[in-house]
Coordinates of N, CA and C in Angstrom, one line a residue:
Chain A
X4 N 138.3 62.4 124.1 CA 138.6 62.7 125.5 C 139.3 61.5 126.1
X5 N 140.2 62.3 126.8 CA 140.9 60.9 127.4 C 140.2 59.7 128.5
X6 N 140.0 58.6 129.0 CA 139.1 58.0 129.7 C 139.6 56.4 129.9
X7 N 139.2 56.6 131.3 CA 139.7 54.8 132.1 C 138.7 54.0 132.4
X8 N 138.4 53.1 131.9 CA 137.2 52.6 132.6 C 137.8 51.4 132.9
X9 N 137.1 51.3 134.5 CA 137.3 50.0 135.2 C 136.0 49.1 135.4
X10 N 136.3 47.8 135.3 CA 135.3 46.7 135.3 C 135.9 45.5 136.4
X11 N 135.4 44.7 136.7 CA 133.6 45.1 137.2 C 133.6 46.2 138.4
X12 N 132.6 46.3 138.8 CA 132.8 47.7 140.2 C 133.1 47.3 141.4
X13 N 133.0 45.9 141.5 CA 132.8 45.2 142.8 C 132.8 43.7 142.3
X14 N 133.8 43.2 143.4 CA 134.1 41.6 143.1 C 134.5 40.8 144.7
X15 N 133.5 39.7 144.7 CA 133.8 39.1 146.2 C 134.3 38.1 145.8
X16 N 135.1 37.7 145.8 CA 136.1 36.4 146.2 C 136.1 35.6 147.2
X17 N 136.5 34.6 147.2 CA 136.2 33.2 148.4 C 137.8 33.4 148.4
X18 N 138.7 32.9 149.2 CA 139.8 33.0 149.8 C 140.4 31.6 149.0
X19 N 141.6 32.0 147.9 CA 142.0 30.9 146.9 C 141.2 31.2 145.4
X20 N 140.4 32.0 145.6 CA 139.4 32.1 144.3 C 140.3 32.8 143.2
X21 N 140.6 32.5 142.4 CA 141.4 33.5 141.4 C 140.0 34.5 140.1
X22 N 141.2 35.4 140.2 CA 140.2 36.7 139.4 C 141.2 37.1 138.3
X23 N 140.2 38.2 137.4 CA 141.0 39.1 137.0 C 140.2 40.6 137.3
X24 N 140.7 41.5 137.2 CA 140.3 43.1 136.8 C 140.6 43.8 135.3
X25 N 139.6 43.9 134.9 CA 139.9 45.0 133.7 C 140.2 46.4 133.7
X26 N 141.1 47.1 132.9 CA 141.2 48.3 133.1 C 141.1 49.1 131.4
X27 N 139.9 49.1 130.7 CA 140.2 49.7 129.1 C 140.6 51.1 129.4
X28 N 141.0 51.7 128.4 CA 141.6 53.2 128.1 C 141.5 53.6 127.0
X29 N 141.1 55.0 126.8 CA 141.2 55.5 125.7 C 141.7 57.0 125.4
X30 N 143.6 56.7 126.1 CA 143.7 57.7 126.2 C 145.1 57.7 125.1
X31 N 145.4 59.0 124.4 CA 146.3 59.5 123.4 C 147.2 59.3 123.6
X32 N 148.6 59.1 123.2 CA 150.0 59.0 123.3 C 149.9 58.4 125.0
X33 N 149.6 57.4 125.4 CA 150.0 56.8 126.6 C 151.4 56.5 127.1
X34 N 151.7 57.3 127.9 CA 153.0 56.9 128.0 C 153.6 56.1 129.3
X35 N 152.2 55.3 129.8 CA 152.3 54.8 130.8 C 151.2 54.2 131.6
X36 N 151.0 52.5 131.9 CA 150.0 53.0 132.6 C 150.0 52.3 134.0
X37 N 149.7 52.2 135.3 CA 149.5 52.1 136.2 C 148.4 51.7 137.2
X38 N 149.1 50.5 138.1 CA 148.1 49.9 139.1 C 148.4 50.5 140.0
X39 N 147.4 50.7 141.1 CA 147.6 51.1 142.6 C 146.6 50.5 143.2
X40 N 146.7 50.4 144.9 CA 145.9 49.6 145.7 C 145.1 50.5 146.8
X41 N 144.3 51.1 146.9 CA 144.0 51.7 147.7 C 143.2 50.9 149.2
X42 N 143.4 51.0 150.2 CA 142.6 50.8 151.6 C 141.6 51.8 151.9
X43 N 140.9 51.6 152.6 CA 139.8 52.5 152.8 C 140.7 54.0 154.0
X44 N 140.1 54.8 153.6 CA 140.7 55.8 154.3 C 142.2 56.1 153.8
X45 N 143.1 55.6 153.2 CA 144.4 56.2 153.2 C 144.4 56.0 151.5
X46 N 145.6 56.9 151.1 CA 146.0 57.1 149.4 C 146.3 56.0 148.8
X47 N 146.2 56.1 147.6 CA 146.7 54.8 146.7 C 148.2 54.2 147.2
X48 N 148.4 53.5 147.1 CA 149.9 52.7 147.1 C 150.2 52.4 145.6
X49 N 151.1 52.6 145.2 CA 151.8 52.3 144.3 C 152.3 50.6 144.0
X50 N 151.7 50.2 142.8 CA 151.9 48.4 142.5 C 152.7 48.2 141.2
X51 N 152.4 49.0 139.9 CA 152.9 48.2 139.1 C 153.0 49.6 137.9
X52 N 153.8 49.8 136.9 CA 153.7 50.5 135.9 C 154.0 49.6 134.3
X53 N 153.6 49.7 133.6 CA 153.1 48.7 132.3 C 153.4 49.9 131.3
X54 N 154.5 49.7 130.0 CA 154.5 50.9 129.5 C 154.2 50.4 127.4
X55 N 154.4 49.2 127.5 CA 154.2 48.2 125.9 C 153.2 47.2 126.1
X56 N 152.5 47.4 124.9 CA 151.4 46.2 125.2 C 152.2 44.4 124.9
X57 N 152.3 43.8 125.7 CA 152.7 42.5 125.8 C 153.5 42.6 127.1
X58 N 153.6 43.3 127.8 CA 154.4 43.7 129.1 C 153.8 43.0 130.5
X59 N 154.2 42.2 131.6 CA 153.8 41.9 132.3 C 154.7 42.1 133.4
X60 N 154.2 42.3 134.4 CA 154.6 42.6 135.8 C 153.7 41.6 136.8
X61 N 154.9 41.2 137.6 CA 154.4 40.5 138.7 C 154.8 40.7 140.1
X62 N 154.0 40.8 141.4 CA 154.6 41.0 142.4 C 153.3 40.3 143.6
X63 N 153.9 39.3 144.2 CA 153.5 38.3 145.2 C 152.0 37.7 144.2
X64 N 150.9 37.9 144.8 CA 149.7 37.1 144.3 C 149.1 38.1 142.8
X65 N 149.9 39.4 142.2 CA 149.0 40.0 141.8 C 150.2 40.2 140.5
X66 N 149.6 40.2 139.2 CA 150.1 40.3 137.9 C 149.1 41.0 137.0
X67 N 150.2 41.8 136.9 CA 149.5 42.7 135.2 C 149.9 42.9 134.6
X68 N 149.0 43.0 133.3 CA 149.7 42.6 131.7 C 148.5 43.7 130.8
X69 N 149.2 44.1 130.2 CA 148.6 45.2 129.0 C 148.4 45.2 127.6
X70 N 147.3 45.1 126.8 CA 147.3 45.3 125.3 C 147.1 46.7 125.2
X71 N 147.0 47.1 123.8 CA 146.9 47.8 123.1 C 145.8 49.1 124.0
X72 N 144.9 48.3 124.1 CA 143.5 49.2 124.3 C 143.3 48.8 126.1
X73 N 143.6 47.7 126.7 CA 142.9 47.7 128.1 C 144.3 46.5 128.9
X74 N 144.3 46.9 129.9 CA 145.2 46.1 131.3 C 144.4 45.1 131.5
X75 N 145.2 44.2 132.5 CA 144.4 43.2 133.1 C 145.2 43.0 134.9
X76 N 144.7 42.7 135.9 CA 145.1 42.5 137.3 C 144.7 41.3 137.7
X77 N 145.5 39.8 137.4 CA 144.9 39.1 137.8 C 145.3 38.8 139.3
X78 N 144.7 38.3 140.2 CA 144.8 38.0 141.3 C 144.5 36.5 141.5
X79 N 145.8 36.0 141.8 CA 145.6 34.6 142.3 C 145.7 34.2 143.4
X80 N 145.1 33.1 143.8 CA 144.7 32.6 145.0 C 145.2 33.3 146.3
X81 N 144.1 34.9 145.8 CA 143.7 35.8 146.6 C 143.3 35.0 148.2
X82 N 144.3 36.4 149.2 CA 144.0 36.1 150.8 C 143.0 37.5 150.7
X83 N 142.6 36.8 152.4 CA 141.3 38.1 153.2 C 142.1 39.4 152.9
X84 N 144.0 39.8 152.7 CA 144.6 40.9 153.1 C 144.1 41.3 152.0
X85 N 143.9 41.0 150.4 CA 144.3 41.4 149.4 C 142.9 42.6 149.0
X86 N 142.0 42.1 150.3 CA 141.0 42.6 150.0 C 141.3 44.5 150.2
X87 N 140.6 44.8 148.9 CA 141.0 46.6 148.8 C 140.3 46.9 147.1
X88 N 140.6 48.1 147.0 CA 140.4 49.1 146.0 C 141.4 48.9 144.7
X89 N 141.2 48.5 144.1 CA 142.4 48.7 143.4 C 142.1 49.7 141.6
X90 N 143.0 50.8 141.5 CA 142.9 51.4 140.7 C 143.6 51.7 139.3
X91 N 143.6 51.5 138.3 CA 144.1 51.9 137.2 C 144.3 53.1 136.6
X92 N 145.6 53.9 136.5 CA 145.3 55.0 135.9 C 146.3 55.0 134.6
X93 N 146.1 56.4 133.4 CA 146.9 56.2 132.0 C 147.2 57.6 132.6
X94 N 148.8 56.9 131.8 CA 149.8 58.6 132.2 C 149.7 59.1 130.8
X95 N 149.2 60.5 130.5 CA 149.6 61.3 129.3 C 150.5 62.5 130.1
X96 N 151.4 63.1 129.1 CA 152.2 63.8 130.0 C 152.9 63.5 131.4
X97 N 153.0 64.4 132.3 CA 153.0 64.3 133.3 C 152.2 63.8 134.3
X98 N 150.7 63.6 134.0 CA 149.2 63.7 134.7 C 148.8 62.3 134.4
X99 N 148.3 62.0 135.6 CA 147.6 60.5 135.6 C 146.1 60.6 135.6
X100 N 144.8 59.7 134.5 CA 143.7 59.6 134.4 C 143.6 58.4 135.2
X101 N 142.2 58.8 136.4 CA 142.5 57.2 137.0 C 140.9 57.0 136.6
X102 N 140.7 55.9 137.0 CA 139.5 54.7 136.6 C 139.0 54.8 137.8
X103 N 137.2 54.1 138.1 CA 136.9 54.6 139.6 C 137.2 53.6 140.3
X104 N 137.7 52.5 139.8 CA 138.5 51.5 140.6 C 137.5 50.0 140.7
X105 N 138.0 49.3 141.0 CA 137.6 47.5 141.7 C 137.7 47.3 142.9
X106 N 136.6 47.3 143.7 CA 136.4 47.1 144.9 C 136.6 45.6 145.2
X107 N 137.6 44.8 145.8 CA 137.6 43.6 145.5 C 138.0 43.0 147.3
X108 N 136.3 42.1 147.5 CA 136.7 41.9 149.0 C 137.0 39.9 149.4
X109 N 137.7 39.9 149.8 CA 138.3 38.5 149.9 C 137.6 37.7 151.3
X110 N 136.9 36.8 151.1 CA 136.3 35.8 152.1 C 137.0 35.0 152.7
X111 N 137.5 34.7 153.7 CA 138.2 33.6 154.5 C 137.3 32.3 154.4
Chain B
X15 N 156.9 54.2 156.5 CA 157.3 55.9 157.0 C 156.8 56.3 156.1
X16 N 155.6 57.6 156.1 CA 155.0 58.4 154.8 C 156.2 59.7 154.3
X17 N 156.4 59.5 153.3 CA 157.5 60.5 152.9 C 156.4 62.0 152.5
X18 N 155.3 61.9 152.2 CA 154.0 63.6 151.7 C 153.4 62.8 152.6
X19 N 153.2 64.2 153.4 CA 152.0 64.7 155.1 C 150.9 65.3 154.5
X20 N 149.4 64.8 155.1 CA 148.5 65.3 154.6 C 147.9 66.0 156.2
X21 N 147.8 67.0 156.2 CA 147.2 67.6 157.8 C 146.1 68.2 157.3
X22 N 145.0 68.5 157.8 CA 144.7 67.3 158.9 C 144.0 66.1 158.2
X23 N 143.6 65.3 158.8 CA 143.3 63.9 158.2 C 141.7 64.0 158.1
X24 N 140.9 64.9 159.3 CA 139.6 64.3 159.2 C 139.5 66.5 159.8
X25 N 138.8 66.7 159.1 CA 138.0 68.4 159.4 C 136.7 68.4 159.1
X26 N 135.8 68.5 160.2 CA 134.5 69.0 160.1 C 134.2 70.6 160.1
X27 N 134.0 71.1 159.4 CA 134.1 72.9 159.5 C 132.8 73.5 158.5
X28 N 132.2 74.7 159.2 CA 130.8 75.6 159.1 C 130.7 76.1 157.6
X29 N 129.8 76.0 157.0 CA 129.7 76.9 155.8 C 130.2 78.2 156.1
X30 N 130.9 78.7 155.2 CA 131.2 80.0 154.5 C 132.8 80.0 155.2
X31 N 133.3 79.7 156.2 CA 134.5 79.2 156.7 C 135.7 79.2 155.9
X32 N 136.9 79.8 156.2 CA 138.5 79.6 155.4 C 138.9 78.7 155.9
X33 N 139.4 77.8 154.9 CA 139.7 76.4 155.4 C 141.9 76.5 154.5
X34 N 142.5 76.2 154.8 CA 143.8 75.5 154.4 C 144.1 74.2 154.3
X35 N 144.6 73.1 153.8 CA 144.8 71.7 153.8 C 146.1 72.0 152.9
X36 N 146.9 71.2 153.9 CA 148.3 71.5 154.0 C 149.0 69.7 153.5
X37 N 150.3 69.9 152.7 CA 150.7 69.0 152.0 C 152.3 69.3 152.2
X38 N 152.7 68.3 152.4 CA 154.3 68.4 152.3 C 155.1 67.5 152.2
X39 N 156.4 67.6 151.2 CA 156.9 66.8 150.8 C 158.2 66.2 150.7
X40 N 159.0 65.1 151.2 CA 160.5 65.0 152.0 C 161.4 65.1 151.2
X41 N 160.5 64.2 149.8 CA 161.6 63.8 148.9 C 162.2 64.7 147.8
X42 N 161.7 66.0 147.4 CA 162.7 66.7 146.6 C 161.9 66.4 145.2
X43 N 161.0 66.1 145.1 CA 159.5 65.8 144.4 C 159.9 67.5 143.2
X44 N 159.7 67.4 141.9 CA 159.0 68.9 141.4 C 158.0 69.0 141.6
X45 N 157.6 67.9 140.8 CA 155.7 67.9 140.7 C 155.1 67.3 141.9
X46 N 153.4 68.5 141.9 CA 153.0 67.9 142.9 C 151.3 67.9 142.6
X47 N 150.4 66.9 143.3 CA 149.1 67.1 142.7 C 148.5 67.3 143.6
X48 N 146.8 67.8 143.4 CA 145.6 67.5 144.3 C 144.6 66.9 143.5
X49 N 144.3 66.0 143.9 CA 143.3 65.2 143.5 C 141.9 65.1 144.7
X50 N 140.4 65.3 143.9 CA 139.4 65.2 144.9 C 138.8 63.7 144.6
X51 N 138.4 63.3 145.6 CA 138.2 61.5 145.1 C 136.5 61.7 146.1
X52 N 135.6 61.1 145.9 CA 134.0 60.7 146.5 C 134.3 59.2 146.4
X53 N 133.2 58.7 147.2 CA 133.1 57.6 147.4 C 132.6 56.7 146.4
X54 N 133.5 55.6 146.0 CA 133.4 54.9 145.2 C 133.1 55.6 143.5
X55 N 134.3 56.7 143.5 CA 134.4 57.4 142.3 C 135.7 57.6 142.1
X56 N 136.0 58.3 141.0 CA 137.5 58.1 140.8 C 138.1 59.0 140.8
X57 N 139.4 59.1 141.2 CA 140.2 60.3 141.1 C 140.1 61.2 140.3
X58 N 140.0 62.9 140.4 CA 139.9 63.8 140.0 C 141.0 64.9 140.1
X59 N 141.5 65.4 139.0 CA 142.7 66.3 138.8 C 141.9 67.6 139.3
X60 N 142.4 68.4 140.6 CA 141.6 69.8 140.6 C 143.3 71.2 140.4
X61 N 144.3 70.6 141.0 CA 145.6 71.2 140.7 C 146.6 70.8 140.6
X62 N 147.6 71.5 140.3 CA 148.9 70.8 139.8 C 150.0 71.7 139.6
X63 N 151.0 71.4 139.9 CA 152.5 72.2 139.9 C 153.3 71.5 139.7
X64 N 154.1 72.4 138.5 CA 155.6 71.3 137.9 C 156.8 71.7 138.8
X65 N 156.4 73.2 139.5 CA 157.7 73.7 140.4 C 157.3 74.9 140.8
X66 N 158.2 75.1 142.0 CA 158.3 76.8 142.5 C 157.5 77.6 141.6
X67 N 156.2 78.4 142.1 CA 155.7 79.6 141.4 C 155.4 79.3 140.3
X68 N 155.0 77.8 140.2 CA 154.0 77.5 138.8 C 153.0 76.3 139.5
X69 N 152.0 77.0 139.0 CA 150.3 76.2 139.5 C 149.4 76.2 138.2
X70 N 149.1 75.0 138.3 CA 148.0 75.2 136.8 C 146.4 74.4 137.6
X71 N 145.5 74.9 137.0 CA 144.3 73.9 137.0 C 144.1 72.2 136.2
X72 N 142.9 71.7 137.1 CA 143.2 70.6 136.9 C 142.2 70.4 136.1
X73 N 141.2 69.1 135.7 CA 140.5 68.3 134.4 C 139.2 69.0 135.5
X74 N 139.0 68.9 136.7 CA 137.7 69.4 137.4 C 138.1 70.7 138.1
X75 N 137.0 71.2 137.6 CA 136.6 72.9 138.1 C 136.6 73.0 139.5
X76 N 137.3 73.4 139.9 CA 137.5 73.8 141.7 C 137.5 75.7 142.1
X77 N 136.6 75.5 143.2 CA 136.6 77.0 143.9 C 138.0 77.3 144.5
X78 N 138.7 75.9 145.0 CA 140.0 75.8 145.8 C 141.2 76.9 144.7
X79 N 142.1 77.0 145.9 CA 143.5 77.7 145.1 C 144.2 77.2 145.7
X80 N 145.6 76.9 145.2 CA 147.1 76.8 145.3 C 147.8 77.5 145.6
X81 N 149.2 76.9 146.2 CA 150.6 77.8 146.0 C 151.7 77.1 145.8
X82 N 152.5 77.4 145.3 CA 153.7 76.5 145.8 C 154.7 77.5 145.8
X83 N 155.5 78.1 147.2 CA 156.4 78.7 147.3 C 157.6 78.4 147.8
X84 N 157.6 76.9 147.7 CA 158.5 76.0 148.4 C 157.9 75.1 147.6
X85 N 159.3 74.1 147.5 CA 159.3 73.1 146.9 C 158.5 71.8 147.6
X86 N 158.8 71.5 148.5 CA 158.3 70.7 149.3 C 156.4 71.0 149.7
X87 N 156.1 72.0 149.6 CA 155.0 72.3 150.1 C 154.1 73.0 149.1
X88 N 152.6 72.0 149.0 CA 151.7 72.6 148.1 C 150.6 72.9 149.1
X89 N 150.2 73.8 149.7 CA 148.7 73.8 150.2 C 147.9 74.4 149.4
X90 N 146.6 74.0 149.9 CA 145.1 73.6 149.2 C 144.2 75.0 149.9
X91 N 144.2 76.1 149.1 CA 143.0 76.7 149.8 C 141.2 77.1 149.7
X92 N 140.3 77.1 150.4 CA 139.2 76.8 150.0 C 138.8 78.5 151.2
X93 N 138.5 79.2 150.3 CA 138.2 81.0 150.8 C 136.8 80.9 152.0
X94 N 135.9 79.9 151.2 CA 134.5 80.4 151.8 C 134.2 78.5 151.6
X95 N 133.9 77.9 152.5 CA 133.6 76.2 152.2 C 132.1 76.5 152.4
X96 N 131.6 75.4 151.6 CA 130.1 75.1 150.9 C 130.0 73.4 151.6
X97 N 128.5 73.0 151.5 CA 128.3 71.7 151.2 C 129.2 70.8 150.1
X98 N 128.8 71.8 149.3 CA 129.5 71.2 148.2 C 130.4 70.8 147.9
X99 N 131.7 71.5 148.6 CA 133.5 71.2 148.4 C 133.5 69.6 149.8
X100 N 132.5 69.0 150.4 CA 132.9 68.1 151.0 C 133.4 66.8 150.4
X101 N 134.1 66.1 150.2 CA 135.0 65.4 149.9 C 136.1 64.8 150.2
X102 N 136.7 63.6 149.7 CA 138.3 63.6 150.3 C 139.2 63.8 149.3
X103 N 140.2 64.5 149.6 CA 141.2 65.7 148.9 C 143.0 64.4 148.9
X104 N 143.5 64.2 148.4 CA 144.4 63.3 148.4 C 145.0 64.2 147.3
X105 N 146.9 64.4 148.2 CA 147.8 65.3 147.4 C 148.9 64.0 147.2
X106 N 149.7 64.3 146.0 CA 150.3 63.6 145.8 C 151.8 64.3 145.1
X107 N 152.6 63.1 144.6 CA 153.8 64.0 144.3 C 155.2 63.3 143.5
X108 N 155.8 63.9 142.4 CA 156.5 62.9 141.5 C 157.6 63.5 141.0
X109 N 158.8 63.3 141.1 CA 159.9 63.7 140.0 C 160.0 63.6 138.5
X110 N 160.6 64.2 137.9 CA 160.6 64.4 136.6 C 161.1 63.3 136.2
X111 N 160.2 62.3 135.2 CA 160.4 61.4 134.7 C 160.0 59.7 135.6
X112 N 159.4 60.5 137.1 CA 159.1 59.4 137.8 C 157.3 59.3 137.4
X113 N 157.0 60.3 137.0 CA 155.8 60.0 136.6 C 155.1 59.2 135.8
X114 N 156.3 59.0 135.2 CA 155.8 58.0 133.6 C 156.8 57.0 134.0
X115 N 157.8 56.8 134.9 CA 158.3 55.5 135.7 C 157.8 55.0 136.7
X116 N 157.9 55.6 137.7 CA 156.8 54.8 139.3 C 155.3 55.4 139.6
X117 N 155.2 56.8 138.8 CA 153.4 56.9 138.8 C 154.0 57.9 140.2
X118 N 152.9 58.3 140.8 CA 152.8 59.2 141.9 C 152.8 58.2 143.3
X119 N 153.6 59.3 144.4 CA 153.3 59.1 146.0 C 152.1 59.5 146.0
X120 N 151.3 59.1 146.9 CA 150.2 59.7 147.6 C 149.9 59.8 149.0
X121 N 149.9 61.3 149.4 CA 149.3 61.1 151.3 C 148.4 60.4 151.5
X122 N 148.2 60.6 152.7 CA 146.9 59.4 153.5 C 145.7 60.3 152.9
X123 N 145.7 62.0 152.7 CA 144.6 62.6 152.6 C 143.7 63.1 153.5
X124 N 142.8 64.2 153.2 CA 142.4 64.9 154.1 C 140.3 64.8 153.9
X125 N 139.9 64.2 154.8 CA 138.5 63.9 154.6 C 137.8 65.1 154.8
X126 N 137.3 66.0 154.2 CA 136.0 67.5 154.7 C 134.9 67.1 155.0
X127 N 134.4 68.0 156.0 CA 132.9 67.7 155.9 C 132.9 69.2 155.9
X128 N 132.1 69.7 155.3 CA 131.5 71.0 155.7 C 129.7 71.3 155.8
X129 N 129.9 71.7 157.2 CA 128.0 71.4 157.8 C 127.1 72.5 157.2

């Protein structure tokens, strides 16, 4: 069965603190897989798609990079804004499996 | 500017109650999803459409039905609402071949309560 698991469930950060997020997967013919950022109350936003393992994407404080079996979202010298949901999902076919996400809240 | 409209954003509505949750889309999208999400849980596939007059079910069992008779427009229908269908409902939406390139748009979504 196909399946995302996200680690840790919850992460507080001090403002400058650098992280990472895990995302494993164990899903079939992957033909894709993807970060999103959600805020509370509104839909995911769209961050990053990763489609070979050794692949890295970067965009302002937030970079992700993919092997074989699991993603990574590091966040460096995370601000208060960054703080949010952030979720991983694996595209088989047309359909996205998402992860229940990283709650990640940033301290001033 | 949100390109997929999620109306309405917040509905409190009575057991046994016909409810609609309306979705629509600017960009010319084929595919389109609904996804039910709980708190601090993860997205859930309940329907899906690759185009006009094709609807399939999703990975979670839903009382809800679909349509798509328009391209632009998926609504969500729920016959008789329960406790149980309370949730938040987040529709989404992707072109062929953007799915496995930019991943899905998503609305703001539609929060239920049903009393």
């Amino acid at each position: 069965e196909d399946q995302v698991t996200q680690s840790p469930e919850a992460l507080r950060l001090q403002e400058g603190e650098s992280s990472s997020l895990n995302c494993s997967y164990t899903v079939s013919g992957l033909r894709g897989l993807f970060w999103y950022r959600q805020d509370p109350g509104k839909g995911p936003e769209f961050l990053f798609t990763l489609y070979s393992a050794g692949e890295e994407k970067e965009k302002e404080r937030l970079k992700a990079t993919l092997t074989k079996k699991e993603s990574f979202l590091h966040i460096t010298a995370p601000k208060p804004e960054d703080s949010a949901t952030y979720l991983c999902a694996a595209a088989f076919d047309y359909k996205l499996s998402f992860g229940a996400g990283t709650t990640v809240t940033v301290r001033a | 500017e949100a390109d997929i409209y999620q109306t309405p954003r917040y509905l409190v509505i009575g057991t046994g109650k016909k409810i609609t949750l309306e979705c629509s889309q600017t960009m010319g999208h084929d595919k389109m999803y609904w996804y039910q999400q709980d708190p601090g849980m993860e997205l859930h596939l309940i329907h899906y459409s690759y185009g006009v007059n094709s609807t399939e079910k999703g990975d979670l069992s839903s009382e809800s039905t679909v349509s798509r008779i328009r391209t632009e427009h998926f609504p969500l229908t729920l016959e008789s609402a329960r406790p149980s269908h309370t949730s938040q409902y987040l529709c989404a939406s992707s072109d062929t071949g953007g799915a496995v390139n930019y991943g899905y748009t998503f609305g703001s979504g539609t929060r239920l309560t049903v009393v």
